[in-house]
Amino acid sequence: QLKTPVGRGRAFLRYCLVHRQLAESLQLCLLDPERLREWYYARSPFLNPQRRAEILGILYELDGVTFHLAL
């Protein structure tokens, strides 16, 4: 079922939502600023510390929602 990158990405998002780990998973990905600059354009909100904090804050609030999604 997980033959395409899009399918694997969707499965990862579903898994993170069901296990309430989306914010923490993204936060771990955002720890290395040099690696971020390799993947994102200069105007990306992930490269702006204030915007990044806002996004993570919203995602941590989302951890309070119970998701029942097919994994």
PDB file of C-alpha atoms in Angstrom:
ATOM      1  CA  GLN A   1       0.000   0.000   0.000  1.00  0.00           C
ATOM      2  CA  LEU A   2       2.858   2.371   0.686  1.00  0.00           C
ATOM      3  CA  LYS A   3       4.438   2.349  -2.738  1.00  0.00           C
ATOM      4  CA  THR A   4       4.744   6.072  -3.374  1.00  0.00           C
ATOM      5  CA  PRO A   5       6.415   8.880  -1.416  1.00  0.00           C
ATOM      6  CA  VAL A   6       3.018  10.570  -1.076  1.00  0.00           C
ATOM      7  CA  GLY A   7       1.499   7.393   0.362  1.00  0.00           C
ATOM      8  CA  ARG A   8       4.346   7.017   2.846  1.00  0.00           C
ATOM      9  CA  GLY A   9       4.010  10.676   3.828  1.00  0.00           C
ATOM     10  CA  ARG A  10       0.282  10.308   4.414  1.00  0.00           C
ATOM     11  CA  ALA A  11       0.851   7.167   6.483  1.00  0.00           C
ATOM     12  CA  PHE A  12       3.431   9.015   8.577  1.00  0.00           C
ATOM     13  CA  LEU A  13       1.004  11.881   9.203  1.00  0.00           C
ATOM     14  CA  ARG A  14      -1.798   9.479  10.158  1.00  0.00           C
ATOM     15  CA  TYR A  15       0.514   7.608  12.521  1.00  0.00           C
ATOM     16  CA  CYS A  16       1.688  10.833  14.176  1.00  0.00           C
ATOM     17  CA  LEU A  17      -1.864  12.123  14.587  1.00  0.00           C
ATOM     18  CA  VAL A  18      -3.173   8.868  16.074  1.00  0.00           C
ATOM     19  CA  HIS A  19      -0.229   8.654  18.486  1.00  0.00           C
ATOM     20  CA  ARG A  20      -0.248  12.393  19.272  1.00  0.00           C
ATOM     21  CA  GLN A  21       3.341  12.812  18.100  1.00  0.00           C
ATOM     22  CA  LEU A  22       3.079  15.210  15.157  1.00  0.00           C
ATOM     23  CA  ALA A  23       4.446  18.286  16.931  1.00  0.00           C
ATOM     24  CA  GLU A  24       7.285  16.393  18.571  1.00  0.00           C
ATOM     25  CA  SER A  25       8.232  14.664  15.328  1.00  0.00           C
ATOM     26  CA  LEU A  26       8.293  17.948  13.428  1.00  0.00           C
ATOM     27  CA  GLN A  27      10.225  19.655  16.218  1.00  0.00           C
ATOM     28  CA  LEU A  28      12.928  16.989  15.972  1.00  0.00           C
ATOM     29  CA  CYS A  29      13.135  17.579  12.224  1.00  0.00           C
ATOM     30  CA  LEU A  30      13.545  21.324  12.763  1.00  0.00           C
ATOM     31  CA  LEU A  31      16.469  21.097  15.204  1.00  0.00           C
ATOM     32  CA  ASP A  32      19.201  21.370  12.563  1.00  0.00           C
ATOM     33  CA  PRO A  33      19.074  24.857  10.948  1.00  0.00           C
ATOM     34  CA  GLU A  34      21.756  24.038   8.380  1.00  0.00           C
ATOM     35  CA  ARG A  35      19.809  21.032   7.139  1.00  0.00           C
ATOM     36  CA  LEU A  36      16.631  23.137   7.002  1.00  0.00           C
ATOM     37  CA  ARG A  37      18.321  25.654   4.704  1.00  0.00           C
ATOM     38  CA  GLU A  38      19.150  22.802   2.331  1.00  0.00           C
ATOM     39  CA  TRP A  39      15.470  21.852   1.999  1.00  0.00           C
ATOM     40  CA  TYR A  40      13.534  25.126   2.319  1.00  0.00           C
ATOM     41  CA  TYR A  41      13.641  28.487   0.582  1.00  0.00           C
ATOM     42  CA  ALA A  42      14.776  31.515   2.595  1.00  0.00           C
ATOM     43  CA  ARG A  43      11.186  32.751   3.052  1.00  0.00           C
ATOM     44  CA  SER A  44       9.939  29.458   4.497  1.00  0.00           C
ATOM     45  CA  PRO A  45       8.167  29.806   7.857  1.00  0.00           C
ATOM     46  CA  PHE A  46      10.301  26.914   9.122  1.00  0.00           C
ATOM     47  CA  LEU A  47      13.405  29.110   8.837  1.00  0.00           C
ATOM     48  CA  ASN A  48      11.822  31.960  10.814  1.00  0.00           C
ATOM     49  CA  PRO A  49      12.170  31.196  14.556  1.00  0.00           C
ATOM     50  CA  GLN A  50       8.979  33.085  15.479  1.00  0.00           C
ATOM     51  CA  ARG A  51       6.862  31.411  12.790  1.00  0.00           C
ATOM     52  CA  ARG A  52       8.377  28.025  13.589  1.00  0.00           C
ATOM     53  CA  ALA A  53       7.406  28.463  17.258  1.00  0.00           C
ATOM     54  CA  GLU A  54       3.854  29.425  16.235  1.00  0.00           C
ATOM     55  CA  ILE A  55       3.499  26.359  14.013  1.00  0.00           C
ATOM     56  CA  LEU A  56       4.822  24.037  16.699  1.00  0.00           C
ATOM     57  CA  GLY A  57       2.534  25.626  19.298  1.00  0.00           C
ATOM     58  CA  ILE A  58      -0.496  24.993  17.130  1.00  0.00           C
ATOM     59  CA  LEU A  59       0.592  21.410  16.480  1.00  0.00           C
ATOM     60  CA  TYR A  60       1.085  20.783  20.203  1.00  0.00           C
ATOM     61  CA  GLU A  61      -2.501  21.977  20.715  1.00  0.00           C
ATOM     62  CA  LEU A  62      -3.558  19.493  18.041  1.00  0.00           C
ATOM     63  CA  ASP A  63      -2.073  16.715  20.194  1.00  0.00           C
ATOM     64  CA  GLY A  64      -5.102  17.200  22.453  1.00  0.00           C
ATOM     65  CA  VAL A  65      -7.444  15.987  19.696  1.00  0.00           C
ATOM     66  CA  THR A  66      -8.158  12.264  19.519  1.00  0.00           C
ATOM     67  CA  PHE A  67      -7.820  10.847  16.023  1.00  0.00           C
ATOM     68  CA  HIS A  68      -9.072   7.421  14.975  1.00  0.00           C
ATOM     69  CA  LEU A  69      -7.564   6.983  11.532  1.00  0.00           C
ATOM     70  CA  ALA A  70      -6.805   3.799   9.648  1.00  0.00           C
ATOM     71  CA  LEU A  71      -3.079   3.204   9.725  1.00  0.00           C
TER      72      LEU A  71
END
